[in-house]
């Protein structure tokens, strides 16, 4: 993936400092045709890098037994459809608010907010000692999109359709960020480049989890897709602990998502494992 990154970043850096780009946190409902509506991108804050937390012991993290990521029924983080009665209910039904497609679009929006809540927060950059640049945020965004799409695909046709809505929301978001970086005339070109990177990463992550794949293959893929800036295929000794910890995090999230029920996935009422706590395996709330 590195040659494409080098070309894309070389062009983007001439237009605007990539370190000032951050994926926005608030999105309105996005969907196809009449459902499409996107909130403006959130303004950039001046400092996008986060210091390393010396209290984090990566060697002891992400070893705990995987569990479902579904939110508890009484969790304040849950997102539920509003309950209407009478004339409002009739009107909304006539406007197809409760149609399968409309529900799927709303669910995809919530799922994407869960992805952004993990990728946008300082914790993931602090724990894994990452600089918050456009490349890094994009790499983490693709990684967490893959985690969700992989789980949704396991639900068959309905999951694939929901995944398509999720991908459209993601793609629109990335287009906004690239445009915000100053790319306008060449926007289509660079979106195609980022699309190639997205699908290349997805294929690589899937291959790394095949039964016949070697144990270190996922570590090497994460190194190349997330960490590496010089084209090397394997992490050096200094970075190995961190990359291995992210590989354990990814494997654990894959298993946790597989334990998360269909309703929680389709409604977006789940949350990735918290990285806020610096203890070896932070408990989810």
PDB file of C-alpha atoms in Angstrom:
ATOM      1  CA  UNK A   1       0.000   0.000   0.000  1.00  0.00           C
ATOM      2  CA  UNK A   2       2.950   2.320   0.593  1.00  0.00           C
ATOM      3  CA  UNK A   3       3.567   3.564  -2.986  1.00  0.00           C
ATOM      4  CA  UNK A   4      -0.027   4.833  -3.209  1.00  0.00           C
ATOM      5  CA  UNK A   5       0.319   6.496   0.176  1.00  0.00           C
ATOM      6  CA  UNK A   6       3.518   8.219  -0.902  1.00  0.00           C
ATOM      7  CA  UNK A   7       1.875   9.658  -4.005  1.00  0.00           C
ATOM      8  CA  UNK A   8      -1.277  10.726  -2.174  1.00  0.00           C
ATOM      9  CA  UNK A   9       0.479  12.257   0.791  1.00  0.00           C
ATOM     10  CA  UNK A  10       3.037  14.051  -1.340  1.00  0.00           C
ATOM     11  CA  UNK A  11       0.235  15.809  -3.168  1.00  0.00           C
ATOM     12  CA  UNK A  12      -1.902  16.507  -0.105  1.00  0.00           C
ATOM     13  CA  UNK A  13       1.020  17.932   1.844  1.00  0.00           C
ATOM     14  CA  UNK A  14       1.477  20.639  -0.758  1.00  0.00           C
ATOM     15  CA  UNK A  15      -2.057  21.821  -0.170  1.00  0.00           C
ATOM     16  CA  UNK A  16      -2.386  21.641   3.584  1.00  0.00           C
ATOM     17  CA  UNK A  17      -0.661  20.216   6.644  1.00  0.00           C
ATOM     18  CA  UNK A  18      -2.010  16.738   7.159  1.00  0.00           C
ATOM     19  CA  UNK A  19      -1.458  16.902  10.895  1.00  0.00           C
ATOM     20  CA  UNK A  20      -4.365  19.314  11.204  1.00  0.00           C
ATOM     21  CA  UNK A  21      -6.966  16.974   9.741  1.00  0.00           C
ATOM     22  CA  UNK A  22      -9.394  15.203  12.031  1.00  0.00           C
ATOM     23  CA  UNK A  23     -12.393  13.078  11.199  1.00  0.00           C
ATOM     24  CA  UNK A  24     -15.559  14.830  12.373  1.00  0.00           C
ATOM     25  CA  UNK A  25     -17.546  13.386  15.233  1.00  0.00           C
ATOM     26  CA  UNK A  26     -21.063  14.535  14.457  1.00  0.00           C
ATOM     27  CA  UNK A  27     -22.960  13.337  11.415  1.00  0.00           C
ATOM     28  CA  UNK A  28     -26.576  13.650  10.495  1.00  0.00           C
ATOM     29  CA  UNK A  29     -28.370  10.781   8.832  1.00  0.00           C
ATOM     30  CA  UNK A  30     -26.701   9.836   5.555  1.00  0.00           C
ATOM     31  CA  UNK A  31     -28.249   7.538   3.005  1.00  0.00           C
ATOM     32  CA  UNK A  32     -29.196   7.040  -0.576  1.00  0.00           C
ATOM     33  CA  UNK A  33     -31.363   9.322  -2.673  1.00  0.00           C
ATOM     34  CA  UNK A  34     -33.729  11.426  -0.540  1.00  0.00           C
ATOM     35  CA  UNK A  35     -32.151  10.256   2.713  1.00  0.00           C
ATOM     36  CA  UNK A  36     -28.758  11.825   1.960  1.00  0.00           C
ATOM     37  CA  UNK A  37     -27.789  14.637   4.323  1.00  0.00           C
ATOM     38  CA  UNK A  38     -24.394  15.286   5.807  1.00  0.00           C
ATOM     39  CA  UNK A  39     -23.447  17.552   8.672  1.00  0.00           C
ATOM     40  CA  UNK A  40     -20.607  20.025   8.065  1.00  0.00           C
ATOM     41  CA  UNK A  41     -17.131  18.858   8.982  1.00  0.00           C
ATOM     42  CA  UNK A  42     -16.041  19.734  12.494  1.00  0.00           C
ATOM     43  CA  UNK A  43     -13.414  22.483  12.700  1.00  0.00           C
ATOM     44  CA  UNK A  44      -9.813  21.435  13.178  1.00  0.00           C
ATOM     45  CA  UNK A  45      -8.203  21.996  16.548  1.00  0.00           C
ATOM     46  CA  UNK A  46      -4.633  23.250  16.508  1.00  0.00           C
ATOM     47  CA  UNK A  47      -2.942  20.220  18.083  1.00  0.00           C
ATOM     48  CA  UNK A  48      -3.650  16.729  16.772  1.00  0.00           C
ATOM     49  CA  UNK A  49      -0.853  14.737  18.376  1.00  0.00           C
ATOM     50  CA  UNK A  50      -1.089  13.056  21.725  1.00  0.00           C
ATOM     51  CA  UNK A  51       1.702  12.122  24.168  1.00  0.00           C
ATOM     52  CA  UNK A  52       2.486   8.543  25.047  1.00  0.00           C
ATOM     53  CA  UNK A  53       1.187   7.343  28.390  1.00  0.00           C
ATOM     54  CA  UNK A  54       4.154   5.804  30.172  1.00  0.00           C
ATOM     55  CA  UNK A  55       1.843   3.887  32.537  1.00  0.00           C
ATOM     56  CA  UNK A  56       0.578   1.632  29.725  1.00  0.00           C
ATOM     57  CA  UNK A  57       2.146  -1.817  29.733  1.00  0.00           C
ATOM     58  CA  UNK A  58       1.377  -3.139  26.258  1.00  0.00           C
ATOM     59  CA  UNK A  59       2.728  -6.592  27.038  1.00  0.00           C
ATOM     60  CA  UNK A  60      -0.128  -7.125  29.508  1.00  0.00           C
ATOM     61  CA  UNK A  61      -2.952  -5.704  27.407  1.00  0.00           C
ATOM     62  CA  UNK A  62      -5.628  -7.501  25.349  1.00  0.00           C
ATOM     63  CA  UNK A  63      -5.171 -10.951  26.857  1.00  0.00           C
ATOM     64  CA  UNK A  64      -8.502 -11.112  28.691  1.00  0.00           C
ATOM     65  CA  UNK A  65     -11.314 -13.407  27.595  1.00  0.00           C
ATOM     66  CA  UNK A  66     -13.361 -11.862  24.733  1.00  0.00           C
ATOM     67  CA  UNK A  67     -16.961 -10.933  25.432  1.00  0.00           C
ATOM     68  CA  UNK A  68     -19.933  -9.433  23.622  1.00  0.00           C
ATOM     69  CA  UNK A  69     -19.638  -5.726  22.849  1.00  0.00           C
ATOM     70  CA  UNK A  70     -23.412  -5.189  23.007  1.00  0.00           C
ATOM     71  CA  UNK A  71     -24.545  -2.324  25.208  1.00  0.00           C
ATOM     72  CA  UNK A  72     -26.615  -3.132  28.257  1.00  0.00           C
ATOM     73  CA  UNK A  73     -30.379  -2.477  27.920  1.00  0.00           C
ATOM     74  CA  UNK A  74     -30.128   0.424  30.373  1.00  0.00           C
ATOM     75  CA  UNK A  75     -26.919   1.911  28.919  1.00  0.00           C
ATOM     76  CA  UNK A  76     -27.113   5.675  28.311  1.00  0.00           C
ATOM     77  CA  UNK A  77     -25.114   5.085  25.122  1.00  0.00           C
ATOM     78  CA  UNK A  78     -27.902   3.140  23.454  1.00  0.00           C
ATOM     79  CA  UNK A  79     -29.631   4.675  20.451  1.00  0.00           C
ATOM     80  CA  UNK A  80     -33.280   3.753  19.952  1.00  0.00           C
ATOM     81  CA  UNK A  81     -35.853   4.716  17.355  1.00  0.00           C
ATOM     82  CA  UNK A  82     -38.287   7.310  18.729  1.00  0.00           C
ATOM     83  CA  UNK A  83     -41.710   5.987  19.697  1.00  0.00           C
ATOM     84  CA  UNK A  84     -44.551   7.820  17.999  1.00  0.00           C
ATOM     85  CA  UNK A  85     -48.304   7.375  18.137  1.00  0.00           C
ATOM     86  CA  UNK A  86     -51.352   8.651  16.324  1.00  0.00           C
ATOM     87  CA  UNK A  87     -50.976  10.995  13.366  1.00  0.00           C
ATOM     88  CA  UNK A  88     -47.184  11.217  13.676  1.00  0.00           C
ATOM     89  CA  UNK A  89     -46.902   7.454  13.392  1.00  0.00           C
ATOM     90  CA  UNK A  90     -49.153   7.398  10.342  1.00  0.00           C
ATOM     91  CA  UNK A  91     -47.205  10.183   8.621  1.00  0.00           C
ATOM     92  CA  UNK A  92     -43.849   8.550   9.325  1.00  0.00           C
ATOM     93  CA  UNK A  93     -45.092   5.246   7.951  1.00  0.00           C
ATOM     94  CA  UNK A  94     -46.258   7.039   4.803  1.00  0.00           C
ATOM     95  CA  UNK A  95     -42.788   8.620   4.520  1.00  0.00           C
ATOM     96  CA  UNK A  96     -41.239   5.121   4.822  1.00  0.00           C
ATOM     97  CA  UNK A  97     -39.490   6.015   8.076  1.00  0.00           C
ATOM     98  CA  UNK A  98     -40.017   2.446   9.246  1.00  0.00           C
ATOM     99  CA  UNK A  99     -39.123   0.788   5.958  1.00  0.00           C
ATOM    100  CA  UNK A 100     -36.333  -1.785   5.927  1.00  0.00           C
ATOM    101  CA  UNK A 101     -34.030   0.532   3.984  1.00  0.00           C
ATOM    102  CA  UNK A 102     -34.642   3.487   6.277  1.00  0.00           C
ATOM    103  CA  UNK A 103     -33.979   1.404   9.391  1.00  0.00           C
ATOM    104  CA  UNK A 104     -30.829   0.046   7.781  1.00  0.00           C
ATOM    105  CA  UNK A 105     -29.583   3.562   7.015  1.00  0.00           C
ATOM    106  CA  UNK A 106     -30.207   4.695  10.588  1.00  0.00           C
ATOM    107  CA  UNK A 107     -28.406   1.637  11.898  1.00  0.00           C
ATOM    108  CA  UNK A 108     -25.446   2.288   9.591  1.00  0.00           C
ATOM    109  CA  UNK A 109     -25.175   5.842  10.884  1.00  0.00           C
ATOM    110  CA  UNK A 110     -25.017   4.634  14.477  1.00  0.00           C
ATOM    111  CA  UNK A 111     -22.409   2.004  13.590  1.00  0.00           C
ATOM    112  CA  UNK A 112     -20.276   4.639  11.908  1.00  0.00           C
ATOM    113  CA  UNK A 113     -20.492   6.856  14.964  1.00  0.00           C
ATOM    114  CA  UNK A 114     -19.194   3.905  17.009  1.00  0.00           C
ATOM    115  CA  UNK A 115     -16.265   3.604  14.607  1.00  0.00           C
ATOM    116  CA  UNK A 116     -15.528   7.327  14.852  1.00  0.00           C
ATOM    117  CA  UNK A 117     -15.789   7.267  18.636  1.00  0.00           C
ATOM    118  CA  UNK A 118     -12.928   4.764  18.731  1.00  0.00           C
ATOM    119  CA  UNK A 119     -10.815   6.326  15.982  1.00  0.00           C
ATOM    120  CA  UNK A 120     -11.264   9.961  16.985  1.00  0.00           C
ATOM    121  CA  UNK A 121     -10.509   9.633  20.685  1.00  0.00           C
ATOM    122  CA  UNK A 122      -6.969  10.346  21.957  1.00  0.00           C
ATOM    123  CA  UNK A 123      -6.802   6.995  23.795  1.00  0.00           C
ATOM    124  CA  UNK A 124      -6.036   4.826  20.774  1.00  0.00           C
ATOM    125  CA  UNK A 125      -3.188   7.162  19.751  1.00  0.00           C
ATOM    126  CA  UNK A 126      -1.816   7.272  23.284  1.00  0.00           C
ATOM    127  CA  UNK A 127      -1.952   3.527  23.926  1.00  0.00           C
ATOM    128  CA  UNK A 128      -0.284   2.623  20.635  1.00  0.00           C
ATOM    129  CA  UNK A 129       2.008   5.671  20.549  1.00  0.00           C
ATOM    130  CA  UNK A 130       0.659   7.021  17.270  1.00  0.00           C
ATOM    131  CA  UNK A 131       0.783  10.507  15.775  1.00  0.00           C
ATOM    132  CA  UNK A 132      -2.618  11.769  14.707  1.00  0.00           C
ATOM    133  CA  UNK A 133      -2.146  12.514  11.016  1.00  0.00           C
ATOM    134  CA  UNK A 134      -4.504  12.047   8.093  1.00  0.00           C
ATOM    135  CA  UNK A 135      -2.727   8.833   7.110  1.00  0.00           C
ATOM    136  CA  UNK A 136      -2.889   7.419  10.628  1.00  0.00           C
ATOM    137  CA  UNK A 137      -6.534   8.317  11.182  1.00  0.00           C
ATOM    138  CA  UNK A 138      -7.463   6.936   7.775  1.00  0.00           C
ATOM    139  CA  UNK A 139      -5.564   3.704   8.486  1.00  0.00           C
ATOM    140  CA  UNK A 140      -7.346   3.234  11.818  1.00  0.00           C
ATOM    141  CA  UNK A 141     -10.673   4.118  10.250  1.00  0.00           C
ATOM    142  CA  UNK A 142     -10.202   1.458   7.571  1.00  0.00           C
ATOM    143  CA  UNK A 143      -9.181  -1.082  10.212  1.00  0.00           C
ATOM    144  CA  UNK A 144     -12.321  -0.516  12.290  1.00  0.00           C
ATOM    145  CA  UNK A 145     -14.531  -0.402   9.209  1.00  0.00           C
ATOM    146  CA  UNK A 146     -13.155  -3.807   8.288  1.00  0.00           C
ATOM    147  CA  UNK A 147     -13.979  -5.128  11.761  1.00  0.00           C
ATOM    148  CA  UNK A 148     -17.611  -4.034  11.346  1.00  0.00           C
ATOM    149  CA  UNK A 149     -18.004  -5.120   7.721  1.00  0.00           C
ATOM    150  CA  UNK A 150     -16.543  -8.534   8.509  1.00  0.00           C
ATOM    151  CA  UNK A 151     -19.074  -9.044  11.307  1.00  0.00           C
ATOM    152  CA  UNK A 152     -22.014  -7.780   9.253  1.00  0.00           C
ATOM    153  CA  UNK A 153     -21.098 -10.063   6.351  1.00  0.00           C
ATOM    154  CA  UNK A 154     -21.547 -13.038   8.669  1.00  0.00           C
ATOM    155  CA  UNK A 155     -25.284 -12.192   8.819  1.00  0.00           C
ATOM    156  CA  UNK A 156     -25.773 -12.910   5.139  1.00  0.00           C
ATOM    157  CA  UNK A 157     -27.661 -10.739   2.645  1.00  0.00           C
ATOM    158  CA  UNK A 158     -29.119  -8.333   5.209  1.00  0.00           C
ATOM    159  CA  UNK A 159     -25.680  -7.785   6.724  1.00  0.00           C
ATOM    160  CA  UNK A 160     -24.118  -7.161   3.323  1.00  0.00           C
ATOM    161  CA  UNK A 161     -26.807  -4.585   2.500  1.00  0.00           C
ATOM    162  CA  UNK A 162     -26.267  -2.830   5.829  1.00  0.00           C
ATOM    163  CA  UNK A 163     -22.542  -2.924   5.153  1.00  0.00           C
ATOM    164  CA  UNK A 164     -23.128  -1.157   1.848  1.00  0.00           C
ATOM    165  CA  UNK A 165     -24.938   1.675   3.620  1.00  0.00           C
ATOM    166  CA  UNK A 166     -22.090   1.837   6.131  1.00  0.00           C
ATOM    167  CA  UNK A 167     -19.507   2.016   3.345  1.00  0.00           C
ATOM    168  CA  UNK A 168     -21.395   4.856   1.625  1.00  0.00           C
ATOM    169  CA  UNK A 169     -21.390   6.864   4.866  1.00  0.00           C
ATOM    170  CA  UNK A 170     -17.687   6.191   5.353  1.00  0.00           C
ATOM    171  CA  UNK A 171     -16.902   7.122   1.755  1.00  0.00           C
ATOM    172  CA  UNK A 172     -18.787  10.408   2.003  1.00  0.00           C
ATOM    173  CA  UNK A 173     -16.960  11.231   5.217  1.00  0.00           C
ATOM    174  CA  UNK A 174     -13.550  10.553   3.646  1.00  0.00           C
ATOM    175  CA  UNK A 175     -14.494  12.701   0.653  1.00  0.00           C
ATOM    176  CA  UNK A 176     -15.299  15.584   2.986  1.00  0.00           C
ATOM    177  CA  UNK A 177     -11.961  15.220   4.750  1.00  0.00           C
ATOM    178  CA  UNK A 178      -9.947  15.063   1.536  1.00  0.00           C
ATOM    179  CA  UNK A 179     -11.809  18.073   0.191  1.00  0.00           C
ATOM    180  CA  UNK A 180     -11.203  19.883   3.461  1.00  0.00           C
ATOM    181  CA  UNK A 181      -7.495  19.217   3.016  1.00  0.00           C
ATOM    182  CA  UNK A 182      -7.596  21.405  -0.079  1.00  0.00           C
ATOM    183  CA  UNK A 183      -8.027  18.802  -2.808  1.00  0.00           C
ATOM    184  CA  UNK A 184     -10.776  19.986  -5.119  1.00  0.00           C
ATOM    185  CA  UNK A 185      -9.738  19.702  -8.744  1.00  0.00           C
ATOM    186  CA  UNK A 186      -8.139  16.291  -8.178  1.00  0.00           C
ATOM    187  CA  UNK A 187     -10.686  15.069  -5.647  1.00  0.00           C
ATOM    188  CA  UNK A 188     -11.984  12.218  -7.808  1.00  0.00           C
ATOM    189  CA  UNK A 189      -8.464  10.989  -8.506  1.00  0.00           C
ATOM    190  CA  UNK A 190      -7.451  10.853  -4.857  1.00  0.00           C
ATOM    191  CA  UNK A 191     -10.734   9.307  -3.786  1.00  0.00           C
ATOM    192  CA  UNK A 192     -10.022   6.487  -6.239  1.00  0.00           C
ATOM    193  CA  UNK A 193      -6.556   6.096  -4.745  1.00  0.00           C
ATOM    194  CA  UNK A 194      -7.983   5.938  -1.220  1.00  0.00           C
ATOM    195  CA  UNK A 195     -10.607   3.454  -2.401  1.00  0.00           C
ATOM    196  CA  UNK A 196      -7.835   1.188  -3.733  1.00  0.00           C
ATOM    197  CA  UNK A 197      -6.056   1.435  -0.400  1.00  0.00           C
ATOM    198  CA  UNK A 198      -9.291   0.629   1.451  1.00  0.00           C
ATOM    199  CA  UNK A 199     -10.003  -2.516  -0.532  1.00  0.00           C
ATOM    200  CA  UNK A 200      -6.348  -3.550  -0.503  1.00  0.00           C
ATOM    201  CA  UNK A 201      -6.286  -3.319   3.283  1.00  0.00           C
ATOM    202  CA  UNK A 202      -9.583  -5.200   3.612  1.00  0.00           C
ATOM    203  CA  UNK A 203      -8.302  -8.089   1.496  1.00  0.00           C
ATOM    204  CA  UNK A 204      -5.037  -8.206   3.441  1.00  0.00           C
ATOM    205  CA  UNK A 205      -6.773  -8.257   6.839  1.00  0.00           C
ATOM    206  CA  UNK A 206      -9.135 -11.023   5.710  1.00  0.00           C
ATOM    207  CA  UNK A 207      -6.224 -13.086   4.406  1.00  0.00           C
ATOM    208  CA  UNK A 208      -4.340 -12.664   7.691  1.00  0.00           C
ATOM    209  CA  UNK A 209      -7.212 -14.303   9.593  1.00  0.00           C
ATOM    210  CA  UNK A 210      -7.589 -17.335   7.349  1.00  0.00           C
ATOM    211  CA  UNK A 211      -7.007 -20.647   9.151  1.00  0.00           C
ATOM    212  CA  UNK A 212      -3.910 -21.321   7.055  1.00  0.00           C
ATOM    213  CA  UNK A 213      -2.385 -17.885   7.749  1.00  0.00           C
ATOM    214  CA  UNK A 214       0.705 -17.733   9.947  1.00  0.00           C
ATOM    215  CA  UNK A 215       0.346 -16.217  13.409  1.00  0.00           C
ATOM    216  CA  UNK A 216       2.653 -13.298  12.600  1.00  0.00           C
ATOM    217  CA  UNK A 217       0.890 -12.437   9.338  1.00  0.00           C
ATOM    218  CA  UNK A 218      -1.627 -10.111  10.986  1.00  0.00           C
ATOM    219  CA  UNK A 219       1.196  -8.356  12.833  1.00  0.00           C
ATOM    220  CA  UNK A 220       3.058  -7.810   9.549  1.00  0.00           C
ATOM    221  CA  UNK A 221      -0.092  -6.532   7.796  1.00  0.00           C
ATOM    222  CA  UNK A 222      -0.840  -4.069  10.611  1.00  0.00           C
ATOM    223  CA  UNK A 223       2.752  -2.876  10.491  1.00  0.00           C
ATOM    224  CA  UNK A 224       2.554  -2.192   6.746  1.00  0.00           C
ATOM    225  CA  UNK A 225      -0.944  -0.695   6.762  1.00  0.00           C
ATOM    226  CA  UNK A 226      -0.782   1.377   9.944  1.00  0.00           C
ATOM    227  CA  UNK A 227       2.735   1.915  11.243  1.00  0.00           C
ATOM    228  CA  UNK A 228       5.297   1.701   8.454  1.00  0.00           C
ATOM    229  CA  UNK A 229       6.486   4.842   6.653  1.00  0.00           C
ATOM    230  CA  UNK A 230       9.497   3.400   4.883  1.00  0.00           C
ATOM    231  CA  UNK A 231       8.071   0.425   2.991  1.00  0.00           C
ATOM    232  CA  UNK A 232       9.542  -2.261   5.228  1.00  0.00           C
ATOM    233  CA  UNK A 233       7.496  -5.446   5.392  1.00  0.00           C
ATOM    234  CA  UNK A 234       8.157  -6.339   9.026  1.00  0.00           C
ATOM    235  CA  UNK A 235       8.334  -4.248  12.208  1.00  0.00           C
ATOM    236  CA  UNK A 236      11.724  -3.464  13.678  1.00  0.00           C
ATOM    237  CA  UNK A 237      12.635  -4.444  17.224  1.00  0.00           C
ATOM    238  CA  UNK A 238      11.687  -1.032  18.647  1.00  0.00           C
ATOM    239  CA  UNK A 239       8.147  -1.178  17.235  1.00  0.00           C
ATOM    240  CA  UNK A 240       7.463  -4.890  17.605  1.00  0.00           C
ATOM    241  CA  UNK A 241       5.826  -4.711  21.066  1.00  0.00           C
ATOM    242  CA  UNK A 242       3.397  -2.029  19.946  1.00  0.00           C
ATOM    243  CA  UNK A 243       2.456  -3.731  16.681  1.00  0.00           C
ATOM    244  CA  UNK A 244       1.958  -7.066  18.425  1.00  0.00           C
ATOM    245  CA  UNK A 245      -0.300  -5.357  20.973  1.00  0.00           C
ATOM    246  CA  UNK A 246      -2.445  -3.895  18.190  1.00  0.00           C
ATOM    247  CA  UNK A 247      -2.627  -7.333  16.558  1.00  0.00           C
ATOM    248  CA  UNK A 248      -3.911  -8.761  19.858  1.00  0.00           C
ATOM    249  CA  UNK A 249      -6.405  -5.895  20.103  1.00  0.00           C
ATOM    250  CA  UNK A 250      -7.661  -6.623  16.578  1.00  0.00           C
ATOM    251  CA  UNK A 251      -7.981 -10.375  17.144  1.00  0.00           C
ATOM    252  CA  UNK A 252      -9.830  -9.757  20.392  1.00  0.00           C
ATOM    253  CA  UNK A 253     -12.243  -7.299  18.756  1.00  0.00           C
ATOM    254  CA  UNK A 254     -12.927  -9.791  15.958  1.00  0.00           C
ATOM    255  CA  UNK A 255     -13.915 -12.408  18.531  1.00  0.00           C
ATOM    256  CA  UNK A 256     -15.883  -9.923  20.644  1.00  0.00           C
ATOM    257  CA  UNK A 257     -17.863  -8.813  17.622  1.00  0.00           C
ATOM    258  CA  UNK A 258     -18.590 -12.441  16.727  1.00  0.00           C
ATOM    259  CA  UNK A 259     -20.108 -12.790  20.219  1.00  0.00           C
ATOM    260  CA  UNK A 260     -22.223  -9.641  19.728  1.00  0.00           C
ATOM    261  CA  UNK A 261     -25.788 -10.457  18.703  1.00  0.00           C
ATOM    262  CA  UNK A 262     -27.363  -9.441  15.408  1.00  0.00           C
ATOM    263  CA  UNK A 263     -29.780  -6.919  16.916  1.00  0.00           C
ATOM    264  CA  UNK A 264     -26.970  -5.033  18.635  1.00  0.00           C
ATOM    265  CA  UNK A 265     -24.909  -4.987  15.440  1.00  0.00           C
ATOM    266  CA  UNK A 266     -27.730  -3.900  13.144  1.00  0.00           C
ATOM    267  CA  UNK A 267     -28.894  -1.150  15.501  1.00  0.00           C
ATOM    268  CA  UNK A 268     -25.376   0.019  16.305  1.00  0.00           C
ATOM    269  CA  UNK A 269     -25.941  -0.616  19.999  1.00  0.00           C
ATOM    270  CA  UNK A 270     -22.463  -1.893  20.686  1.00  0.00           C
ATOM    271  CA  UNK A 271     -19.193  -0.215  21.570  1.00  0.00           C
ATOM    272  CA  UNK A 272     -15.593  -1.155  20.897  1.00  0.00           C
ATOM    273  CA  UNK A 273     -13.418  -2.133  23.846  1.00  0.00           C
ATOM    274  CA  UNK A 274     -12.495   0.979  25.789  1.00  0.00           C
ATOM    275  CA  UNK A 275      -8.867   2.085  25.671  1.00  0.00           C
ATOM    276  CA  UNK A 276      -9.354   4.913  28.147  1.00  0.00           C
ATOM    277  CA  UNK A 277      -8.252   2.896  31.151  1.00  0.00           C
ATOM    278  CA  UNK A 278      -4.525   2.219  31.292  1.00  0.00           C
ATOM    279  CA  UNK A 279      -4.905  -1.036  33.238  1.00  0.00           C
ATOM    280  CA  UNK A 280      -3.791  -4.207  31.430  1.00  0.00           C
ATOM    281  CA  UNK A 281      -7.298  -5.150  30.285  1.00  0.00           C
ATOM    282  CA  UNK A 282      -9.787  -2.332  30.871  1.00  0.00           C
ATOM    283  CA  UNK A 283     -13.249  -3.470  31.816  1.00  0.00           C
ATOM    284  CA  UNK A 284     -16.122  -2.286  29.675  1.00  0.00           C
ATOM    285  CA  UNK A 285     -18.882  -0.321  31.297  1.00  0.00           C
TER     286      UNK A 285
END
